[in-house]
PDB file of C-alpha atoms and ligand atoms in Angstrom:
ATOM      1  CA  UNK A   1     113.026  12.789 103.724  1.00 53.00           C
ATOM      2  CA  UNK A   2     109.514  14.968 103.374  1.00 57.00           C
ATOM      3  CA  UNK A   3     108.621  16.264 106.208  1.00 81.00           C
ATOM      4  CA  UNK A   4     106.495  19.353 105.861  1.00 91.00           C
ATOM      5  CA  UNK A   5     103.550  20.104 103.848  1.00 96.00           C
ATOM      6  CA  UNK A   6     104.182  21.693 100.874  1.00 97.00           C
ATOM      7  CA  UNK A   7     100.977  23.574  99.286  1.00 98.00           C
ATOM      8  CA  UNK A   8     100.394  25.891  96.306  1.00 98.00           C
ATOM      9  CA  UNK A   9      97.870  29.046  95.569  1.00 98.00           C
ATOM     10  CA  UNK A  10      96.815  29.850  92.271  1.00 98.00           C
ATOM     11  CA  UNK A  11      94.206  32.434  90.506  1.00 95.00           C
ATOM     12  CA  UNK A  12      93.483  34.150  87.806  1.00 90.00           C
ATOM     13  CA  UNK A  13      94.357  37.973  87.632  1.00 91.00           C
ATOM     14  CA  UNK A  14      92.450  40.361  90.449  1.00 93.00           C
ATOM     15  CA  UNK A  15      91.585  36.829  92.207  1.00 95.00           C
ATOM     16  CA  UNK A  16      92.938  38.558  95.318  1.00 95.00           C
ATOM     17  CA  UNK A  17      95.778  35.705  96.089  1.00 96.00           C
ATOM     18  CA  UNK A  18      98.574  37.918  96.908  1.00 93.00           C
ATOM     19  CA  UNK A  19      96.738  39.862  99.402  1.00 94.00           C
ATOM     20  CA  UNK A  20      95.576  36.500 101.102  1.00 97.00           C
ATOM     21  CA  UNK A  21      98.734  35.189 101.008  1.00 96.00           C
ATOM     22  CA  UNK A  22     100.129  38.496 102.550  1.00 95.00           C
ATOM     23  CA  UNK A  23      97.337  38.224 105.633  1.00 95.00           C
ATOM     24  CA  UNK A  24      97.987  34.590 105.671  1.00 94.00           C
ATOM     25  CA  UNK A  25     102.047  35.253 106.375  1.00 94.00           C
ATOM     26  CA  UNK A  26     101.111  38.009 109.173  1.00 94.00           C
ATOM     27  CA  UNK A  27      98.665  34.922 110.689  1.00 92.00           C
ATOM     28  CA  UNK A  28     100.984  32.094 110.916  1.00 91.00           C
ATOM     29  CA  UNK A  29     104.429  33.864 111.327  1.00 91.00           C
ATOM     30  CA  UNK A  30     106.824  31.685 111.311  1.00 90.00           C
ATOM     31  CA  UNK A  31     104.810  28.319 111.393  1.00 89.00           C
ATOM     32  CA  UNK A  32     104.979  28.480 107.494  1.00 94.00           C
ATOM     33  CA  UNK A  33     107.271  29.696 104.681  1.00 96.00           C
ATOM     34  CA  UNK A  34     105.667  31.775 102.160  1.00 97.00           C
ATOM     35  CA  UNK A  35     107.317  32.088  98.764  1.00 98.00           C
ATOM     36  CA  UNK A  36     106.740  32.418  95.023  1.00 98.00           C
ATOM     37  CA  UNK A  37     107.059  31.714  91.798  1.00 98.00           C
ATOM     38  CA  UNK A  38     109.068  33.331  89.361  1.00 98.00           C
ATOM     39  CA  UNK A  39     111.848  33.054  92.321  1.00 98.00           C
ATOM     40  CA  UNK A  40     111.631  32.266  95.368  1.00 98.00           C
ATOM     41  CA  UNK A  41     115.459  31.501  95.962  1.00 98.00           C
ATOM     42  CA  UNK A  42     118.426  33.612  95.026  1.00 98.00           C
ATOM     43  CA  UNK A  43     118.987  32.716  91.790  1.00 98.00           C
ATOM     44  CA  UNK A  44     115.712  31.714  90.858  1.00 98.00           C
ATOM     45  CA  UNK A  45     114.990  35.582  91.604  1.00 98.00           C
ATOM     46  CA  UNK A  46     117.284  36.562  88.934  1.00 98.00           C
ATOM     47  CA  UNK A  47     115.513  34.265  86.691  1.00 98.00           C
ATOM     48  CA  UNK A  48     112.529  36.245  87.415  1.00 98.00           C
ATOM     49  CA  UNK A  49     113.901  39.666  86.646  1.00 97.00           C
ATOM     50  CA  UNK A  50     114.539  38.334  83.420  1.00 97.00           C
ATOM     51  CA  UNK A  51     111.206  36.962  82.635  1.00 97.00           C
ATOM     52  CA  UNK A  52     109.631  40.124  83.872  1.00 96.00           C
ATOM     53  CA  UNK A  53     111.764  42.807  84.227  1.00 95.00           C
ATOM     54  CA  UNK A  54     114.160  42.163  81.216  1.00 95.00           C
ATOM     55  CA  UNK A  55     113.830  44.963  77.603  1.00 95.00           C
ATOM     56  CA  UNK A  56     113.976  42.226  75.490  1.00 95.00           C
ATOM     57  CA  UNK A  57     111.455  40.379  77.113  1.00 93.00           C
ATOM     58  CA  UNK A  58     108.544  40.681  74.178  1.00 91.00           C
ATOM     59  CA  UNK A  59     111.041  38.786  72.303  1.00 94.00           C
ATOM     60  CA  UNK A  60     110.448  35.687  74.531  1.00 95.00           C
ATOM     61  CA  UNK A  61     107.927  32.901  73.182  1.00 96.00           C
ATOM     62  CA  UNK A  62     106.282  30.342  75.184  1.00 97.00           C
ATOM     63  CA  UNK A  63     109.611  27.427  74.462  1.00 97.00           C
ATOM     64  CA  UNK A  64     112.062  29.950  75.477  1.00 97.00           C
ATOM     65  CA  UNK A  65     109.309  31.201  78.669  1.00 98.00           C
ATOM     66  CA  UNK A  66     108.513  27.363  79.371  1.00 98.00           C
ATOM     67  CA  UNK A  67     112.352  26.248  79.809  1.00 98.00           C
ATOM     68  CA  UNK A  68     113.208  29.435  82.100  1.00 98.00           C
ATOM     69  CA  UNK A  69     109.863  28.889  84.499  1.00 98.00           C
ATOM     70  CA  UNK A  70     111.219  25.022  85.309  1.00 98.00           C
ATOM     71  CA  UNK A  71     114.937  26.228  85.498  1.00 98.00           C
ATOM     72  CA  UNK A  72     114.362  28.727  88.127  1.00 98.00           C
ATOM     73  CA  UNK A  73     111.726  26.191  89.405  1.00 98.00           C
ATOM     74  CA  UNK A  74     114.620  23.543  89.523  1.00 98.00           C
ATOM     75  CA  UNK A  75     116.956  25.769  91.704  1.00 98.00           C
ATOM     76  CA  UNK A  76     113.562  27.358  94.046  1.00 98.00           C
ATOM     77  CA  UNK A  77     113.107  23.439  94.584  1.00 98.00           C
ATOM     78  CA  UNK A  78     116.454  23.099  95.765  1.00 98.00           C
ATOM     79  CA  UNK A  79     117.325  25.960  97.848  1.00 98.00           C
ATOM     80  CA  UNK A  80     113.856  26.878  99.433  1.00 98.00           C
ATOM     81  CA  UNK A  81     111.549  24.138  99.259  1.00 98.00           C
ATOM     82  CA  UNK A  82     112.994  20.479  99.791  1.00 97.00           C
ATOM     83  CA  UNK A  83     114.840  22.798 103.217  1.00 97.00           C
ATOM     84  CA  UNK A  84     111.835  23.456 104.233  1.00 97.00           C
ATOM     85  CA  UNK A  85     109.917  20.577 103.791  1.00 96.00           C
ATOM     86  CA  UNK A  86     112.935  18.879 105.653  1.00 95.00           C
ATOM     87  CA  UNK A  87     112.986  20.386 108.326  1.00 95.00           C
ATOM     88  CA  UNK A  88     109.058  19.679 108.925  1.00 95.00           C
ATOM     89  CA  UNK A  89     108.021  23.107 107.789  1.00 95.00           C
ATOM     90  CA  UNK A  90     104.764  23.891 105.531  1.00 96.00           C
ATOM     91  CA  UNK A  91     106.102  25.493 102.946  1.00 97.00           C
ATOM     92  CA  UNK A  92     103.097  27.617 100.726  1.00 97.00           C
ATOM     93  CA  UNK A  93     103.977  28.716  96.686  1.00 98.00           C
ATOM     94  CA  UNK A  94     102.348  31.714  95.402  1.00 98.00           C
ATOM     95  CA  UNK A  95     102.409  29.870  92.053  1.00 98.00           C
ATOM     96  CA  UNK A  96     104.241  26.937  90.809  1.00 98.00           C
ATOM     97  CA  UNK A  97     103.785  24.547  87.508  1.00 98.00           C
ATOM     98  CA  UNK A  98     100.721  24.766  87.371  1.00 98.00           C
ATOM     99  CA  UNK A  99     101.442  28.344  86.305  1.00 98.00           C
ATOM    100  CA  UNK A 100     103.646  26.880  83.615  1.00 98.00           C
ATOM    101  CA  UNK A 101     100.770  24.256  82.552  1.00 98.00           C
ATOM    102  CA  UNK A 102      97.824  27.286  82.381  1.00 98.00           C
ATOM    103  CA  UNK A 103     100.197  30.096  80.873  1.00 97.00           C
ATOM    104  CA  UNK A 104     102.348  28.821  78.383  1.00 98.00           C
ATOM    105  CA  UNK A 105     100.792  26.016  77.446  1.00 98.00           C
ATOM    106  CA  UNK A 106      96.757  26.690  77.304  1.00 98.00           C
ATOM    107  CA  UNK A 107      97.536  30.987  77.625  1.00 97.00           C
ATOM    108  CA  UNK A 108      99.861  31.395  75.222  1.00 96.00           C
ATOM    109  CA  UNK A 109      99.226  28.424  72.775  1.00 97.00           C
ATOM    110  CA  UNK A 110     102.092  26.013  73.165  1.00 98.00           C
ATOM    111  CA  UNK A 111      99.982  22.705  73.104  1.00 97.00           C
ATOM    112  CA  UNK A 112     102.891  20.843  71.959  1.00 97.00           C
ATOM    113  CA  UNK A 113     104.426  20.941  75.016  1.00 98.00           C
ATOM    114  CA  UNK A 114     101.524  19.790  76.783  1.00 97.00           C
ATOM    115  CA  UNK A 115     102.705  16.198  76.539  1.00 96.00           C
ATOM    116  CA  UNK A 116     106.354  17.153  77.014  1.00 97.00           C
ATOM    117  CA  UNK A 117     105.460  18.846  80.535  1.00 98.00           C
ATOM    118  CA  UNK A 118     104.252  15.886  82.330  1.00 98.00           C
ATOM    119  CA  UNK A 119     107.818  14.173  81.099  1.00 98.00           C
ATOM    120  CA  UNK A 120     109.900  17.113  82.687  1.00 98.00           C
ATOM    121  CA  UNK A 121     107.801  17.720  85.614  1.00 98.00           C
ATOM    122  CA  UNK A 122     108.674  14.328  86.745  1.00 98.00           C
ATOM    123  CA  UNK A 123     111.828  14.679  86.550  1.00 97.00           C
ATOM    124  CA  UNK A 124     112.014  17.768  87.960  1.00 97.00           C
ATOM    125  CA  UNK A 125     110.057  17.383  91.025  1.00 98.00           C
ATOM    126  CA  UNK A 126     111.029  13.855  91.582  1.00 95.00           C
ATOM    127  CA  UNK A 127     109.748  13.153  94.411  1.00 93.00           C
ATOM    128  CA  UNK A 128     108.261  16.391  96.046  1.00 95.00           C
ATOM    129  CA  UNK A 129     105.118  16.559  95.018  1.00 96.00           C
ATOM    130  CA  UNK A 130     102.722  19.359  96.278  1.00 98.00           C
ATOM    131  CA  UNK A 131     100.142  17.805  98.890  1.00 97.00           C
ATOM    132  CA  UNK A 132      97.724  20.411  97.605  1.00 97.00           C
ATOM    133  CA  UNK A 133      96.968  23.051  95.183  1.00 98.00           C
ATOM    134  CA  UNK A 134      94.310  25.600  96.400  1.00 98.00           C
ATOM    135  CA  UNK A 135      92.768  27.745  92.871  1.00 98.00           C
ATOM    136  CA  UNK A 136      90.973  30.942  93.874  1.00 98.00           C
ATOM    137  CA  UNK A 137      88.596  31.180  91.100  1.00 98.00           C
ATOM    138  CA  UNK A 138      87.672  34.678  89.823  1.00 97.00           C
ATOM    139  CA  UNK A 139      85.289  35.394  86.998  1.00 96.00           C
ATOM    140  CA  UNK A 140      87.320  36.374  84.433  1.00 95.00           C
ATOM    141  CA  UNK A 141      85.988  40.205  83.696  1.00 93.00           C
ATOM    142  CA  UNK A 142      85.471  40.723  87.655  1.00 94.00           C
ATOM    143  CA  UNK A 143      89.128  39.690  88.208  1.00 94.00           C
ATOM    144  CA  UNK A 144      90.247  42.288  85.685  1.00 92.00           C
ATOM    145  CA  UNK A 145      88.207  44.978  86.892  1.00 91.00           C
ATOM    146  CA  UNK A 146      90.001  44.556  90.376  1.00 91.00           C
ATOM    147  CA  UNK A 147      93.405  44.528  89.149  1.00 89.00           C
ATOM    148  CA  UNK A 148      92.227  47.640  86.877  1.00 88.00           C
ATOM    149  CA  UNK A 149      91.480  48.746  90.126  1.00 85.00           C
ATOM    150  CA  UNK A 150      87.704  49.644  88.953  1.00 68.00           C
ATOM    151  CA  UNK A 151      84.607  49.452  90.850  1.00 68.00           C
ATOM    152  CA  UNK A 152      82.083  46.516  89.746  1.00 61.00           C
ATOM    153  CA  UNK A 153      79.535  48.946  88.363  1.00 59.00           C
ATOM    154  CA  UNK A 154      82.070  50.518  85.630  1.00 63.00           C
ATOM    155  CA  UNK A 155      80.935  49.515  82.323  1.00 61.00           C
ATOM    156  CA  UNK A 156      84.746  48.938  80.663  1.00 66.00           C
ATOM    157  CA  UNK A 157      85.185  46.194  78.204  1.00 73.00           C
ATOM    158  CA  UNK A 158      88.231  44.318  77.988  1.00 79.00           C
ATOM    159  CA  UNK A 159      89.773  43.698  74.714  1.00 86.00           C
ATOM    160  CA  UNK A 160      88.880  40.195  73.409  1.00 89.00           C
ATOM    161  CA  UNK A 161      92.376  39.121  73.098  1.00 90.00           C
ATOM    162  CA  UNK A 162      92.802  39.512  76.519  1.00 92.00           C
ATOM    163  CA  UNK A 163      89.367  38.046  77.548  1.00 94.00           C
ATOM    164  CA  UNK A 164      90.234  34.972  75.707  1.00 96.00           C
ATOM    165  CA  UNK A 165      94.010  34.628  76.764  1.00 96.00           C
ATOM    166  CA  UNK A 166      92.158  34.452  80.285  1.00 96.00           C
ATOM    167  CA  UNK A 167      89.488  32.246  79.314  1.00 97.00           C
ATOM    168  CA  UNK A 168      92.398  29.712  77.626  1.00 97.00           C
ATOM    169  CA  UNK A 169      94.264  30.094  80.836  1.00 97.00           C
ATOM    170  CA  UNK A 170      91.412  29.385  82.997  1.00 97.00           C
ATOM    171  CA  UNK A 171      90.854  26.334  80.937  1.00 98.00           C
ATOM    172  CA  UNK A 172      93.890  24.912  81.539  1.00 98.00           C
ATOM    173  CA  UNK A 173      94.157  25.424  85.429  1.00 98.00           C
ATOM    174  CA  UNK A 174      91.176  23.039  85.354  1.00 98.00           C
ATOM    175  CA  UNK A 175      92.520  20.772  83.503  1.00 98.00           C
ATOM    176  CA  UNK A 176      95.635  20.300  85.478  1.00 98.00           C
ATOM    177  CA  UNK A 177      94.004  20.139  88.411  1.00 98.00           C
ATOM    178  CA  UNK A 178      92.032  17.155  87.145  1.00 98.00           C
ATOM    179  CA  UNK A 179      95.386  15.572  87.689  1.00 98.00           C
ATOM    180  CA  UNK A 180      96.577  16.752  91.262  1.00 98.00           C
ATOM    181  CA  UNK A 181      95.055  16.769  94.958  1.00 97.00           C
ATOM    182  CA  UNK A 182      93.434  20.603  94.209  1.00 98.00           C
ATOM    183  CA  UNK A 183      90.269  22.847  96.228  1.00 97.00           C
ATOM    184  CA  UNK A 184      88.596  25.189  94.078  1.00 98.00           C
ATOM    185  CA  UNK A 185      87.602  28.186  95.903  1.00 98.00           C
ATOM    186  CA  UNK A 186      84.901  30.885  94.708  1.00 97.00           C
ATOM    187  CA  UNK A 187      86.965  34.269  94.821  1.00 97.00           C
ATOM    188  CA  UNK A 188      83.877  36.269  93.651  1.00 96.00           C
ATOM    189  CA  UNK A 189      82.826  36.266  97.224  1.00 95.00           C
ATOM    190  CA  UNK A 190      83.854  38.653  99.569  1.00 95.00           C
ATOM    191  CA  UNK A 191      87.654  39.070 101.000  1.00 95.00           C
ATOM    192  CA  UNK A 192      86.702  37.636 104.177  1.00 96.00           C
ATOM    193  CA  UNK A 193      84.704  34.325 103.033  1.00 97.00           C
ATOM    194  CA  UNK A 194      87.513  33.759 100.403  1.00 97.00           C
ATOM    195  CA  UNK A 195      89.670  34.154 103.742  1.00 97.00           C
ATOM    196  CA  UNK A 196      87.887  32.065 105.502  1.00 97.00           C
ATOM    197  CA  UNK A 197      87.754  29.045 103.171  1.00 97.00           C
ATOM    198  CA  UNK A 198      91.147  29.282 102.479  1.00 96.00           C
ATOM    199  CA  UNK A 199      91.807  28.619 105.781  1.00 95.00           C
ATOM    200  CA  UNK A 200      89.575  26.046 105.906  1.00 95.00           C
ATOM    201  CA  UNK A 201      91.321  23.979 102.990  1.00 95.00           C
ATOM    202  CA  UNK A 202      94.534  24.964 104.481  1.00 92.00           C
ATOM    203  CA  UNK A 203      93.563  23.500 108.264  1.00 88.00           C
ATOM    204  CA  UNK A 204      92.206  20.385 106.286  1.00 73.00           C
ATOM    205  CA  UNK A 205      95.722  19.934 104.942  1.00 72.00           C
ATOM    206  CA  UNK A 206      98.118  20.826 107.463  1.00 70.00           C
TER     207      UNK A 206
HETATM  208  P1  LIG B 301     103.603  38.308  89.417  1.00 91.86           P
HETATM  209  O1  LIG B 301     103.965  39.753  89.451  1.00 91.86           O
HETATM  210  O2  LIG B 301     104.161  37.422  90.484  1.00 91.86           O
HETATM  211  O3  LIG B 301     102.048  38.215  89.251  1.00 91.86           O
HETATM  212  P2  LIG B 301     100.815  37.582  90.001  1.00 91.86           P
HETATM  213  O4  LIG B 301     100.409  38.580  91.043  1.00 91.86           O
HETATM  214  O5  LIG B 301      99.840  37.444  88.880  1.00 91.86           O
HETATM  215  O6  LIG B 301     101.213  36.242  90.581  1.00 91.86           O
HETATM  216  O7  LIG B 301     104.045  37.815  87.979  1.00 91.86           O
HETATM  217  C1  LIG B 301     104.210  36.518  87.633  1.00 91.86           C
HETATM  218  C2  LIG B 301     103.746  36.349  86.198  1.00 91.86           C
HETATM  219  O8  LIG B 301     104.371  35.210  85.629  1.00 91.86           O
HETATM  220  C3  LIG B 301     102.245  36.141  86.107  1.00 91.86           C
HETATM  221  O9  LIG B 301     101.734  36.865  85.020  1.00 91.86           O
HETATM  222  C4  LIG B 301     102.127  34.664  85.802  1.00 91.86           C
HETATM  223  C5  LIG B 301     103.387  34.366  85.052  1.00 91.86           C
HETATM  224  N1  LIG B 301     103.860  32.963  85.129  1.00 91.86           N
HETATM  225  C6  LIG B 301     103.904  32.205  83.983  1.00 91.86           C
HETATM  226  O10 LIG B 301     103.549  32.681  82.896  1.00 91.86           O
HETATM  227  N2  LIG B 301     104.357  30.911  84.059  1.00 91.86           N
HETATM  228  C7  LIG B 301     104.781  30.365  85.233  1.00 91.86           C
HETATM  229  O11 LIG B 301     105.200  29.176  85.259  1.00 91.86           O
HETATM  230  C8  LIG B 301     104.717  31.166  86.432  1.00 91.86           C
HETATM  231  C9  LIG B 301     105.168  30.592  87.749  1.00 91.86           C
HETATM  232  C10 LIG B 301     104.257  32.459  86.337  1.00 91.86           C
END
């Protein structure tokens, strides 16, 4: 049986959610478990390597990307999440299908799966279903000036295949969370408020 609270971050790129995560995990210790997605568990991890770290990677299309998210999803599920959530711990995902949903579907084009992912996300999750999913929302060229790791002032222009890759992807975060218990939280603002709010959604939820 559920127990815990099980809760999931999202952003674009440069939104600033693995440093807030990072803070949040030196906050709350060990009153939460912090993972991720690609991984999370052992094996899941290797799945992860694959996607990202593998050669032959630019190979992979968005069927082949789509079926290895939910199978390392399936086993981080298993071996990290429903423990945690049994044994009445909040559990917080840096990332999870709604990834898959934004990405591979809207990012990279794969609309025929669109229907196909609300089929196999049942069946995957079952009954663990995130209480809440928290989106830090980052203009899409200020996001990719911070990963660039540019000041705000720097006049670069982004490629427009990347712009709208990001734009798609944005698109379809908000359409999933049309669907799911979500917060949408302005991550144009400074470090702090953005820290501050998410705390604020995550004290609202825990
Ligand atoms: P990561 O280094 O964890 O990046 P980030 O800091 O952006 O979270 O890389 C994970 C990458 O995998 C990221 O580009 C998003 C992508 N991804 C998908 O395409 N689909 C998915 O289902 C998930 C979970 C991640």
């Amino acid at each position: 049986m559920k127990k815990g609270k099980f809760i999931v971050v999202e952003g674009g790129d440069g939104a600033g959610k693995s440093s807030q995560l990072k803070r949040l995990k030196e906050e709350l210790g060990e009153a939460v478990v912090i993972t991720r997605e690609p991984g999370g568990s052992q094996y899941a991890e290797e799945i992860r390597n694959l996607i990202l770290k593998s050669p032959h990677a630019k190979q992979a299309d968005a069927k082949t990307l789509f079926a290895l998210f939910w199978a390392a999803r399936a086993d981080h599920l298993k071996n990290t999440v429903l423990p945690a959530l049994e044994r009445g711990i909040t559990i917080i995902s840096d990332r999870f299908d709604s990834s898959t949903f934004a990405y591979q579907i809207y990012g990279q084009e794969a609309k025929e799966l669109e229907k196909f992912f609300w089929t196999i996300r049942d069946f995957y999750l079952g009954e663990i279903r995130p209480d809440l999913y928290i989106y830090l929302d980052v203009d899409i060229e200020t996001g990719l000036r911070r990963k660039a790791g540019q000041g705000e002032d720097e006049n670069n222009h982004f490629d427009a295949k990347k712009l709208d890759f990001h734009k798609r992807m944005r698109e379809g975060f908000m359409q999933f969370l049309t669907r799911v218990p979500h917060v949408i939280i302005d991550a144009n603002q400074s470090v702090e408020s953005v820290r501050k709010n998410l705390k604020k959604a995550l004290s609202l939820s825990l």
